[in-house]
Each structure stands twice: as C-alpha cells, then as structure tokens.
C-alpha cells in the first residue's frame, strides 16, 4: 500500500490557544511607525479631517481609533472579547500535507480565520464596529459588500447586538451569489443590489449606465449617502481604514503567540492583499518586531495582477469610492474609477490599499507580488486536495505566495519557516471554481493603457 | 447600553481535546446489545448474507465490520487517525447565548462536526472507508449522494488517498445545488445526476418516468450497479449500515471525553436521525452506559414529520434502494418506494433507519420525536443568530429537539444538561433557507394514505 501523506511528527496539526489567551488589547502599528500614514483629507478643502467632521459619517469611537497614530495598545472591550470567544482563538495549522505534496524542506503554517459562519476574518472587525455603534446608541448601520464576506460578517455581528443593518451589495455579486444575500437576510439584514434606486448616486449611475453590474466604489457611495441622510445611522467599512487594521491585529497577536508556543519564528509572513485588512492584522506583531529591531522576517503581500494597487498603482490621494463622495486617503491606488476586468474571478478587487500598508510598502517594511488568477486557482485546488479546506479565492493568493516561497526552498534546500494567512473559505465562491474547472480561466493582468487611463482621473491635491 | 448576550462564566465556550486524545478505537455498540440487529438477507433466498456474498459489493474490511456483532472495540488504523488530526478532535461547545435567548436554566452543549470542508460528520466514515478500499487495492469507488454532504466527504477522502470516485447525485439536488457538484469536482470526483443513462436501472427509471427528479433510493441502485459491473470497484455507503455507525462512534467517544473533562453528564442526548449515522455515533458511549448500567441518560432521535421512519414506519425487512437491488435490512422504514413530499426542504429523506438504531428504539433504549420543517427552520435561525453558526437543515432537527427540552426546563425550573449533535453547516442549503424566509414554508407531515401505500409495497419475507 502506498504510504499516505500523513504526519507522524509529534507536533500537532492544529495549535489552539485557550480562550483566556485571546488578546486583551489590539496593537496599533502606527504608534511604532517613523513615518505615519498620511492624514485623511476633506475632498473640497484638502485639509486634514477633524474628529468633528468625521463623526457624521463614522461612529465616534472608530473615529478616535482612526485618528490615533500614537497609542500602541488599545483595550479590546470585554464585550467584544466575550463574543470573540464564540470562534476565537482561531487555529494555527501546520500544512504537513501541502509540504509533502511540494516536496519542500520548508515548514508551512497558516492562521485559519474561516472557522466561523461568516467564513472569513472580517468578523473580527465587524463585532468591534457594531459594539461601538451600539455603545454610541446609534439607530442603525450601513455598509457595502462585494464578494459578500464583509456583509455576512456585519449581518452576523448586527444580529448578535440586535442592530439594524442596510447592505449595498455590488449588483453582479448580488446576482451571481444569491446565497450570500440569503445568509445576510437570515441574519435580518436589508440587502440591496448596487447601484440601486434607493440613493441619489445610485439613481445617477443607473441613469448613466443602466446595464452596469456595479462596483465596490459605487456601493460605498450608496452606503455613505444612506448613512449621512438617515437619522442615527453611520457608515461602516470592513477594510483599508486604520481602525480596521487595528481590530485585525488579533490575528497577528494570536498567530505570534501560537508560533512562539511552538518555538517557531517565521522567515517570511505571507498574506493576500485587497484593501489590506487581513494582511495588516496578520503581520502586525512582526511589523512591531521589525520596527523595534526585535526580528526581521520578510513580510509579503500577494495581490491580483488584474488589480495591482501596490505593485503598479500610484501612492497618491484618492477617493475610496466611484461616486467621489468619501474623504481622500493617501494610498497605493489604481484609481477610484478603475473597474476590474469582467473575467477576474479571484476577488481582491478594491482599487486602493490601506494607508498603513501603503506607507509600510513605501518604507521597505513590506514587499509585494502580483499574481495571475489561474495560478491562484491552481494553488487553491492543490491546497484543498492536500489540506482539505476549500479556500476563498482571496485567501488562495496567500496560499500561492506561500507555495512559491516553499518551492524556492526546495531549490535552495533551505528549511525556512513560512507563515501565511488563510482568511476564509470558498463555499460561496463556487461559480469561480466552476470557471476554473471549465479550463477557460486565464492569467489576466491589468493593461498599462487601462491603468494609465484610471490614474489620469486621480483627484488633483494641491501641493502633492 | 443594553447588556449583551455574552458569557462571563469561567467555563470555556469551546472545549478542544488534544490530538493525542483522538480515540484509538471505535466502539461497536452491537457487542453490548442483548438483542443484536437482525442479519442482512439475500433478497432472493431470504438467507442471511455471508461475507463471500457481500464482498463483491462492499470492501472486505467493511464487510467484516458490518458482520461483527461481538467485538466491543475495533482499532482505528493509524493512517485514519492521522487524517482525523486534520480536523479532529472536533469542538464541544457550550451554547451560552442560546441558553440566554431561551431563558432556560438548562445547560446546552453541542458537539460540532461541521468544522471541515465537507461541512459535516460524514467525513469521519468516508476517510475510514477510502482507507480500507485503498488497503484492499481496489481500483475505484462508487457512491450516491442526496443533499451532497456524503458525496463531498467521499470526494475529499478520495482526493487525500488518490482514489477514483463515481458519485450518483439525486437529480433534483444536482440541479438545485450545483455548487455541491462543483466542490466534488474540485476534488476530482466524477458526478452524474441520478437517474442517469450510465446504468440499466437508471435508463429503466428514466424511460418509465422521464421527468423524475430522482431519489436517494434510485441513486443507490445506480451506484451499486456500477460497483458490481466495473472491474475493481465497490460500493460505499455513508449512513444506515452497521460499519458506518461504528466509524461515527468517534463523535460520541470524543463528546463523552470532553463532557467528562467538564464534569458534565447529560440528562438527555439529542441527535437528528436520517439514516442514523450521526445519531448512532453521538450516543454510542451513552448507549454503552445504559447497556452496562453505568448511566441512564435519555437518548432522543429527532426525525422529520415528512419522513418519520422511527415514529411511524414499520420495523421490517426492506430494500435500501428504490430499484430493489440491494440486500434486505431489517429496519424502521416508511418503505423503499417512498418519495418525500416535494416541498420538504429539511433533509433526512432516507426511507429507512439504521438497523442498530431501529433495534435500540424497539428495546426502549432510544426515544424518537417527529417534527415539522417550519419549526426546524425557526430553530435553525434562532441558533444562527445566537450561536453564529448557520446550521444544515438536518442538524437543525437536533437543535429543535434540544430547544424543546430546554423549554421544558424553563417550565419546570430543572437545570438539566442537554447534549446535542450539530452535524454540519448549511452553506449549501441556502435554497431551503430562501424558501423559509419567503414565508411559504409549512409544517408538512407524511399523510397516512401515502404511508400505507408505501408500506404495502414492502417485500414479503417468509416467516417475518
């Protein structure tokens, strides 16, 4: 009988911390950054936005966190920690079978954040955001969702806190992923396809382009408009912003604690990068090590070649939305008017990148690679077959990054330790898998012409 | 601020055993049963089938396990245990939030088996079955799947062992759950809608009833026909049979170990009952206690009112399939010609019940209740909102059973300890949730006329 791909090693497959090891504080990377992320600007005056100007849009405590560049550790409210206990600490898993399939001397670990019904790490920030909204006495919340992970996480969190939620879901996803919508509705969320006729900006976009499938930028516009026009409502975002990266540091704090407990220190930490929420969280403690001279692992962002904000975008002020109604963030961006190629099935479609991660990339703390979607799905399927977890296409970017590093170790013979973030599961992404299995998927890449056209529409900020 | 539904108790939400606590042996309930389950009969001669007669259909080691009524503990092969480590031990979870929502003094625990990509407990037996097939040097495996959980588990297990797999999927599920099919194909399984034109029985059924959506019994017929006609292939089943209940005892052994570690002993153990695989596994150690006088918890099977094999079926010899080509099993059955009502969305559609569980029910060891699907989905949604896990409709039968017991405690003031089995997640069952959310779902129930019509077609076994 053929020897099976199983581990006889005494090290465990899964390392679980105990519930009392759930972090009591989030780590705020900015406190240790020499160059802080640039301030958020008012799109009319180009002046940095104050707390007073931001609180009509965002919940107050989140604005405090957004603007706080100096406090290194911020307490996680007890109530948030208690809810974290329903699915955290998440496991750190040794990918023994993947290692064997790759015939690599490298040790591959992954922090698995898909172990909850929302199916991704997004729940970590959703719970915190809904908590602060409830604490402030808000009447309701609005948000947008693309692939649906963030919307599902928000719906779950709102349900736990009995808080009304309005979700604008990118129309093409709304139609292609009706089951995501059903999950959100099961948790009592109101879900509209975007562009919708519920907002001025939605009606305008529909009038100009009746057949549009929408975009994340467009859905953000609608969610913000609803938040500012509806009494007691605020807008909540699941990626990119500083406070989201702060909340997601629970991933990295737990990951480092679990790695430490195994006596492991990564040579390289790999994460997928869309808006940056998972990556920023995953690497947080290792950024801390680099910034404070305690360690020097490589930190590697993997982004889709069809939406390559870090590797090919411009580091500039841009809107977060298509409708150009949000504040301006300085970030690596392919332009807020960018719309991903229709055959792009791998997620991570947001045009911009977290200002924190953009600055870390500029400072050489963070590396980035752009990869093709066909390679991403090859990695996803190899991972599913060996590790028996069907990954979200987004997460599979990190898997591919880890596999590529492990293959380099096979060539060089080095036994490096690789840690990557498996952000979620792909149960609601089977249309993309179907497309992959059809044999028609290609390694698409954003054309230089399209990139330049989109970048030419960046807002002109005086003095930048 | 409103007090949140969270636990301040020092007991953990989730109890994980360590990997070295994964059971080394399965427990064979039959060894302790005074009245053994009735033997499997040849459908032509009505004689008990011998090992020699069963091995052309089933893998040899599984036949040994099927016929072994006396060995109390059977070693789990090391290779199977190593693969179990990829997702086991599964967590035992205290449903603090559900308890609070119900305002019950009862303590509710659930053993969660949905923490793997197949999304259900079915993987426990699939891994063992594929292992034995590989060990025997078989060329390939056939099986059937209804809702898709078993097929997905088999596809995953076959992928790990690099073993070819042919799946006949009930046509109505194949069409309504295309994503289940995609998952199986991602793991390299060949998947056909049943009835298909790949088998004689399939062609016959299609000719007689061209528009049929198929049934589990029909898919079993096709899978068995393919297994016996294809060189080196065998047929593998995910429920009902004795060896499946044996493999699933890992659920119960782990559950009891985790409950013991918390100092808890259940007053009642609740499981959903389709073919009986989860329930038989979950209650195994507590059946042992009852049979050996070590404890006396109530053991409660919850089945759908539209397919009530225990509560309204006959305890009689019947075929496992519609095509009447399988051996005869003595079991509680609503008749192999039974087809569930088309508006039944809750799963658990198999017409028969595990011979072991049927005998335990007859002996008064096991109780049973039939419930309506609307009540089941009410329970599912309450559970999702409080415990943040979206349950499979099948699993929600057990949730409802546990909720009903907890409500009785609220009336009586008793602080009972309830343990139930949460067999899996509902990510691929959103069509059923959509139906529930539409407000059109009703508490359907099998009509007495339909039941009697189906029972009148039971095979006539001399002397029974």
XYZ file of N, CA, C and O in Angstrom, chain A residues 197-328:
528
model
N -31.964 52.121 -6.709
C -32.702 53.381 -6.804
C -33.012 53.949 -5.412
O -33.854 54.824 -5.268
N -32.284 53.458 -4.404
C -32.501 53.952 -3.034
C -31.691 55.204 -2.728
O -31.881 55.814 -1.681
N -30.735 55.531 -3.574
C -29.880 56.693 -3.298
C -29.784 57.564 -4.547
O -30.005 57.089 -5.677
N -29.423 58.835 -4.324
C -29.226 59.745 -5.462
C -28.109 59.267 -6.361
O -28.238 59.230 -7.584
N -26.990 58.898 -5.715
C -25.840 58.477 -6.508
C -26.164 57.191 -7.282
O -25.767 57.042 -8.439
N -26.935 56.311 -6.662
C -27.325 55.077 -7.335
C -28.188 55.366 -8.552
O -27.965 54.819 -9.645
N -29.175 56.259 -8.360
C -30.053 56.611 -9.482
C -29.252 57.274 -10.606
O -29.478 57.007 -11.787
N -28.275 58.106 -10.231
C -27.450 58.787 -11.228
C -26.638 57.752 -12.034
O -26.609 57.796 -13.269
N -26.020 56.835 -11.335
C -25.199 55.828 -12.019
C -26.074 54.938 -12.908
O -25.724 54.624 -14.043
N -27.255 54.579 -12.394
C -28.174 53.746 -13.189
C -28.614 54.479 -14.449
O -28.746 53.877 -15.523
N -28.864 55.809 -14.321
C -29.303 56.591 -15.481
C -28.206 56.665 -16.530
O -28.459 56.535 -17.733
N -26.970 56.829 -16.045
C -25.841 56.952 -16.984
C -25.471 55.616 -17.609
O -24.978 55.552 -18.728
N -25.668 54.546 -16.859
C -25.174 53.242 -17.296
C -26.129 52.148 -16.816
O -25.843 51.428 -15.866
N -27.301 52.055 -17.488
C -28.383 51.194 -16.977
C -27.981 49.730 -16.799
O -28.473 49.049 -15.921
N -27.059 49.240 -17.630
C -26.727 47.817 -17.565
C -25.581 47.479 -16.625
O -25.148 46.333 -16.557
N -25.096 48.443 -15.868
C -23.880 48.216 -15.073
C -24.064 47.134 -13.992
O -25.151 47.019 -13.416
N -23.002 46.396 -13.768
C -23.012 45.394 -12.711
C -22.572 45.967 -11.377
O -22.510 45.266 -10.381
N -22.241 47.266 -11.391
C -21.817 47.909 -10.154
C -20.352 47.683 -9.836
O -19.646 46.978 -10.557
N -19.916 48.309 -8.762
C -18.542 48.138 -8.296
C -18.527 48.427 -6.802
O -19.483 48.990 -6.262
N -17.443 48.027 -6.148
C -17.329 48.284 -4.721
C -17.373 49.791 -4.455
O -18.035 50.251 -3.515
N -16.696 50.556 -5.309
C -16.674 52.001 -5.151
C -18.063 52.605 -5.211
O -18.394 53.536 -4.463
N -18.876 52.071 -6.086
C -20.253 52.549 -6.243
C -21.095 52.176 -5.021
O -21.878 52.986 -4.505
N -20.900 50.968 -4.534
C -21.662 50.516 -3.362
C -21.273 51.332 -2.126
O -22.126 51.656 -1.291
N -20.001 51.676 -2.028
C -19.554 52.537 -0.918
C -20.272 53.882 -0.980
O -20.790 54.383 0.023
N -20.336 54.463 -2.199
C -21.033 55.749 -2.356
C -22.464 55.669 -1.819
O -22.926 56.546 -1.083
N -23.158 54.608 -2.191
C -24.553 54.482 -1.761
C -24.672 54.298 -0.246
O -25.557 54.870 0.389
N -23.765 53.501 0.316
C -23.818 53.240 1.763
C -23.521 54.519 2.549
O -24.172 54.803 3.566
N -22.558 55.304 2.066
C -22.226 56.562 2.753
C -23.398 57.535 2.644
O -23.800 58.170 3.625
N -23.971 57.643 1.438
C -25.103 58.555 1.261
C -26.252 58.189 2.210
O -26.843 59.066 2.854
N -26.558 56.917 2.306
C -27.639 56.487 3.201
C -27.296 56.794 4.652
O -28.145 57.252 5.426
N -26.040 56.570 5.025
C -25.624 56.801 6.423
C -25.793 58.256 6.814
O -26.292 58.554 7.906
N -25.403 59.177 5.920
C -25.468 60.587 6.311
C -26.875 61.144 6.188
O -27.201 62.165 6.787
N -27.756 60.458 5.437
C -29.095 61.009 5.242
C -30.130 60.363 6.161
O -31.255 60.826 6.258
N -29.780 59.309 6.853
C -30.757 58.590 7.676
C -30.453 58.849 9.156
O -29.334 58.626 9.621
N -31.437 59.302 9.901
C -31.268 59.688 11.307
C -30.644 58.573 12.152
O -31.162 57.461 12.201
N -29.539 58.915 12.786
C -28.914 57.959 13.709
C -28.140 56.836 13.044
O -27.721 55.898 13.708
N -27.968 56.918 11.749
C -27.200 55.892 11.030
C -25.769 56.360 10.797
O -25.495 57.560 10.714
N -24.860 55.412 10.714
C -23.486 55.703 10.336
C -23.033 54.638 9.338
O -23.635 53.581 9.224
N -21.905 54.957 8.692
C -21.348 54.067 7.678
C -20.188 53.265 8.274
O -19.375 53.817 9.039
N -20.092 51.999 7.926
C -19.065 51.118 8.497
C -18.329 50.387 7.370
O -18.961 49.901 6.433
N -17.018 50.345 7.494
C -16.181 49.814 6.426
C -15.350 48.649 6.950
O -14.897 48.680 8.090
N -15.143 47.663 6.080
C -14.510 46.432 6.548
C -13.058 46.274 6.175
O -12.452 45.236 6.469
N -12.486 47.264 5.510
C -11.083 47.119 5.128
C -10.447 48.484 5.026
O -11.101 49.501 5.269
N -9.186 48.510 4.702
C -8.483 49.716 4.282
C -8.217 50.722 5.411
O -7.083 51.131 5.622
N -9.261 51.092 6.167
C -9.097 52.139 7.176
C -8.204 51.675 8.331
O -8.071 50.489 8.609
N -7.619 52.662 9.004
C -6.685 52.371 10.092
C -7.321 51.558 11.215
O -6.705 50.663 11.785
N -8.595 51.908 11.542
C -9.199 51.209 12.689
C -9.484 49.752 12.360
O -9.519 48.912 13.263
N -9.690 49.455 11.088
C -9.900 48.048 10.706
C -8.611 47.248 10.887
O -8.614 46.140 11.441
N -7.506 47.832 10.433
C -6.199 47.173 10.616
C -5.937 46.963 12.107
O -5.442 45.915 12.525
N -6.312 47.963 12.906
C -6.160 47.834 14.362
C -6.907 46.599 14.871
O -6.337 45.746 15.554
N -8.203 46.500 14.539
C -9.008 45.364 15.038
C -8.434 44.033 14.568
O -8.432 43.046 15.300
N -7.963 44.011 13.323
C -7.490 42.734 12.778
C -6.148 42.317 13.388
O -5.673 41.204 13.121
N -5.563 43.164 14.217
C -4.306 42.750 14.855
C -4.494 41.535 15.759
O -3.522 40.868 16.102
N -5.746 41.221 16.112
C -5.956 39.984 16.903
C -5.410 38.777 16.154
O -4.932 37.819 16.769
N -5.496 38.813 14.818
C -4.973 37.680 14.030
C -3.479 37.525 14.292
O -2.984 36.445 14.614
N -2.768 38.641 14.153
C -1.316 38.582 14.269
C -0.836 38.309 15.692
O 0.148 37.589 15.893
N -1.550 38.881 16.657
C -1.146 38.666 18.054
C -1.311 37.186 18.407
O -0.412 36.558 18.969
N -2.467 36.625 18.024
C -2.675 35.196 18.281
C -1.678 34.343 17.503
O -1.151 33.351 18.018
N -1.449 34.720 16.241
C -0.535 33.921 15.407
C 0.849 33.883 16.030
O 1.472 32.816 16.136
N 1.324 35.048 16.482
C 2.669 35.088 17.054
C 2.725 34.295 18.362
O 3.681 33.552 18.618
N 1.670 34.424 19.167
C 1.633 33.672 20.421
C 1.683 32.162 20.157
O 2.413 31.422 20.829
N 0.917 31.728 19.158
C 0.887 30.291 18.848
C 2.216 29.841 18.247
O 2.735 28.770 18.591
N 2.790 30.643 17.371
C 4.107 30.320 16.796
C 5.143 30.257 17.914
O 5.950 29.321 17.966
N 5.116 31.241 18.795
C 6.058 31.252 19.927
C 5.926 29.969 20.749
O 6.913 29.381 21.178
N 4.663 29.541 20.950
C 4.444 28.351 21.792
C 5.038 27.105 21.147
O 5.319 26.115 21.824
N 5.220 27.148 19.831
C 5.842 26.024 19.118
C 7.342 26.246 18.940
O 8.026 25.430 18.316
N 7.827 27.368 19.450
C 9.240 27.684 19.265
C 9.580 28.072 17.841
O 10.705 27.911 17.383
N 8.601 28.597 17.112
C 8.801 28.931 15.701
C 8.817 30.445 15.494
O 8.018 31.165 16.102
N 9.708 30.890 14.627
C 9.696 32.293 14.202
C 9.755 32.288 12.681
O 10.630 31.659 12.091
N 8.805 32.964 12.022
C 8.749 32.857 10.558
C 9.900 33.597 9.866
O 10.297 34.681 10.301
N 10.414 32.988 8.804
C 11.328 33.712 7.925
C 10.553 34.644 7.013
O 11.050 35.682 6.602
N 9.331 34.219 6.678
C 8.502 35.049 5.808
C 7.036 34.903 6.219
O 6.589 33.801 6.574
N 6.322 36.021 6.213
C 4.891 36.031 6.523
C 4.165 36.503 5.270
O 4.503 37.556 4.720
N 3.200 35.718 4.804
C 2.550 35.975 3.523
C 1.060 36.201 3.716
O 0.387 35.408 4.378
N 0.546 37.258 3.126
C -0.890 37.492 3.202
C -1.434 38.001 1.884
O -0.707 38.620 1.089
N -2.705 37.738 1.631
C -3.336 38.312 0.447
C -3.666 39.769 0.755
O -3.897 40.141 1.905
N -3.690 40.570 -0.298
C -3.900 41.993 -0.097
C -4.963 42.527 -1.047
O -4.778 42.542 -2.264
N -6.099 42.896 -0.461
C -7.144 43.593 -1.223
C -7.137 45.024 -0.719
O -6.395 45.873 -1.205
N -7.938 45.288 0.315
C -7.851 46.584 0.993
C -6.802 46.564 2.083
O -6.382 47.600 2.569
N -6.400 45.356 2.505
C -5.303 45.224 3.456
C -5.677 44.778 4.853
O -4.811 44.662 5.716
N -6.973 44.493 5.098
C -7.383 44.240 6.480
C -6.750 42.980 7.063
O -6.268 42.979 8.195
N -6.763 41.907 6.290
C -6.182 40.671 6.809
C -4.675 40.790 6.909
O -4.073 40.438 7.929
N -4.067 41.279 5.853
C -2.605 41.369 5.826
C -2.106 42.254 6.963
O -1.176 41.886 7.696
N -2.732 43.402 7.115
C -2.315 44.318 8.178
C -2.441 43.688 9.552
O -1.606 43.904 10.428
N -3.499 42.890 9.734
C -3.666 42.208 11.011
C -2.642 41.108 11.196
O -2.005 41.007 12.246
N -2.487 40.294 10.182
C -1.591 39.130 10.268
C -0.158 39.527 10.584
O 0.509 38.901 11.396
N 0.316 40.576 9.911
C 1.737 40.922 10.070
C 1.994 41.844 11.260
O 3.150 42.139 11.573
N 0.921 42.295 11.934
C 1.081 43.379 12.911
C 2.232 43.145 13.897
O 3.093 44.013 14.074
N 2.256 42.003 14.549
C 3.267 41.763 15.569
C 4.664 41.667 14.962
O 5.660 41.972 15.612
N 4.725 41.212 13.709
C 6.036 41.082 13.073
C 6.509 42.433 12.537
O 7.715 42.690 12.477
N 5.563 43.292 12.171
C 5.935 44.683 11.872
C 6.523 45.311 13.132
O 7.569 45.980 13.080
N 5.863 45.052 14.241
C 6.361 45.556 15.524
C 7.810 45.105 15.748
O 8.683 45.906 16.109
N 8.069 43.827 15.503
C 9.440 43.312 15.657
C 10.408 44.043 14.741
O 11.521 44.399 15.134
N 9.995 44.258 13.506
C 10.891 44.926 12.551
C 11.136 46.382 12.952
O 12.266 46.880 12.890
N 10.063 47.045 13.363
C 10.183 48.464 13.696
C 10.961 48.679 14.983
O 11.556 49.734 15.193
N 10.941 47.669 15.844
C 11.629 47.822 17.131
C 12.917 46.994 17.200
O 13.519 46.868 18.261
N 13.316 46.442 16.061
C 14.588 45.726 15.997
C 14.599 44.366 16.681
O 15.654 43.785 16.930
N 13.420 43.814 16.961
C 13.371 42.513 17.657
C 13.405 41.323 16.705
O 13.533 40.168 17.129
N 13.210 41.580 15.433
C 13.178 40.486 14.462
C 13.092 41.079 13.077
O 12.795 42.274 12.930
N 13.366 40.255 12.089
C 13.375 40.830 10.748
C 12.835 39.875 9.685
O 13.486 39.606 8.682
N 11.613 39.339 9.905
C 11.060 38.449 8.881
C 10.683 39.236 7.636
O 10.389 40.435 7.720
N 10.704 38.555 6.492
C 10.149 39.184 5.289
C 8.626 39.211 5.432
O 8.021 38.249 5.910
N 8.029 40.293 5.006
C 6.568 40.425 5.039
C 6.116 40.630 3.608
O 6.567 41.555 2.937
N 5.240 39.746 3.157
C 4.961 39.667 1.718
C 3.471 39.765 1.420
O 2.685 38.928 1.862
N 3.105 40.798 0.653
C 1.716 40.976 0.212
C 1.548 40.343 -1.165
O 2.371 40.565 -2.052
N 0.466 39.562 -1.344
C 0.178 38.995 -2.662
C -1.119 39.620 -3.166
O -2.158 39.539 -2.508
N -1.047 40.239 -4.342
C -2.234 40.895 -4.888
C -2.492 40.388 -6.303
O -1.598 39.833 -6.943
N -3.731 40.531 -6.789
C -4.032 40.052 -8.135
C -3.403 40.947 -9.207
O -3.423 42.175 -9.083
N -2.884 40.322 -10.251
C -2.294 41.084 -11.359
C -3.340 41.947 -12.060
O -3.001 42.904 -12.750
N -4.612 41.607 -11.860
C -5.657 42.409 -12.502
C -6.089 43.587 -11.629
O -6.896 44.398 -12.073
N -5.583 43.686 -10.419
C -5.890 44.834 -9.550
C -4.668 45.111 -8.681
O -4.715 44.995 -7.463
N -3.547 45.517 -9.301
C -2.247 45.534 -8.617
C -1.936 46.875 -7.968
O -1.023 47.595 -8.395
N -2.668 47.209 -6.908
C -2.520 48.553 -6.339
C -1.118 48.794 -5.778
O -0.558 49.866 -5.961
N -0.533 47.813 -5.081
C 0.794 48.040 -4.506
C 1.885 48.030 -5.581
O 2.728 48.927 -5.622
N 1.856 47.001 -6.426
C 2.985 46.817 -7.353
C 2.937 47.757 -8.548
O 3.965 48.076 -9.130
N 1.750 48.216 -8.945
C 1.697 49.068 -10.130
C 0.884 50.339 -9.918
O 0.833 51.202 -10.812
N 0.207 50.467 -8.775
C -0.587 51.666 -8.527
C 0.299 52.837 -8.134
O 1.511 52.714 -7.973
N -0.331 53.983 -7.992
C 0.376 55.196 -7.595
C 0.123 55.448 -6.103
O -0.965 55.168 -5.609
N 1.125 55.933 -5.385
C 0.934 56.297 -3.978
C 0.462 57.738 -3.955
O 1.267 58.668 -4.063
N -0.837 57.913 -3.852
C -1.421 59.243 -4.047
C -2.735 59.344 -3.280
O -3.307 58.338 -2.861
N -3.213 60.567 -3.111
C -4.536 60.753 -2.526
C -5.602 60.340 -3.522
O -5.543 60.676 -4.703
N -6.593 59.604 -3.018
C -7.672 59.160 -3.898
C -8.940 58.984 -3.053
O -8.893 58.873 -1.828
N -10.055 58.960 -3.766
C -11.318 58.631 -3.120
C -11.390 57.131 -2.851
O -10.755 56.336 -3.550
N -12.210 56.759 -1.856
C -12.446 55.334 -1.594
C -13.570 54.799 -2.468
O -13.781 53.597 -2.543
N -14.264 55.708 -3.155
C -15.475 55.283 -3.875
C -15.523 55.848 -5.281
O -14.856 56.844 -5.612
N -16.334 55.217 -6.121
C -16.523 55.649 -7.501
C -17.237 56.993 -7.577
O -16.939 57.812 -8.441
N -18.192 57.194 -6.660
C -19.007 58.406 -6.696
C -18.284 59.639 -6.188
O -18.826 60.739 -6.250
N -17.072 59.457 -5.675
C -16.237 60.563 -5.213
C -16.908 61.385 -4.119
O -16.862 62.617 -4.121
N -17.550 60.709 -3.179
C -18.145 61.446 -2.069
C -17.422 61.169 -0.748
O -17.713 61.781 0.265
N -16.483 60.220 -0.719
C -15.760 59.917 0.531
C -14.615 60.911 0.723
O -14.233 61.623 -0.203
N -14.069 60.920 1.933
C -12.826 61.676 2.137
C -11.711 61.097 1.259
O -11.846 60.019 0.675
N -10.577 61.828 1.200
C -9.428 61.375 0.413
C -8.421 60.675 1.321
O -8.083 61.187 2.391
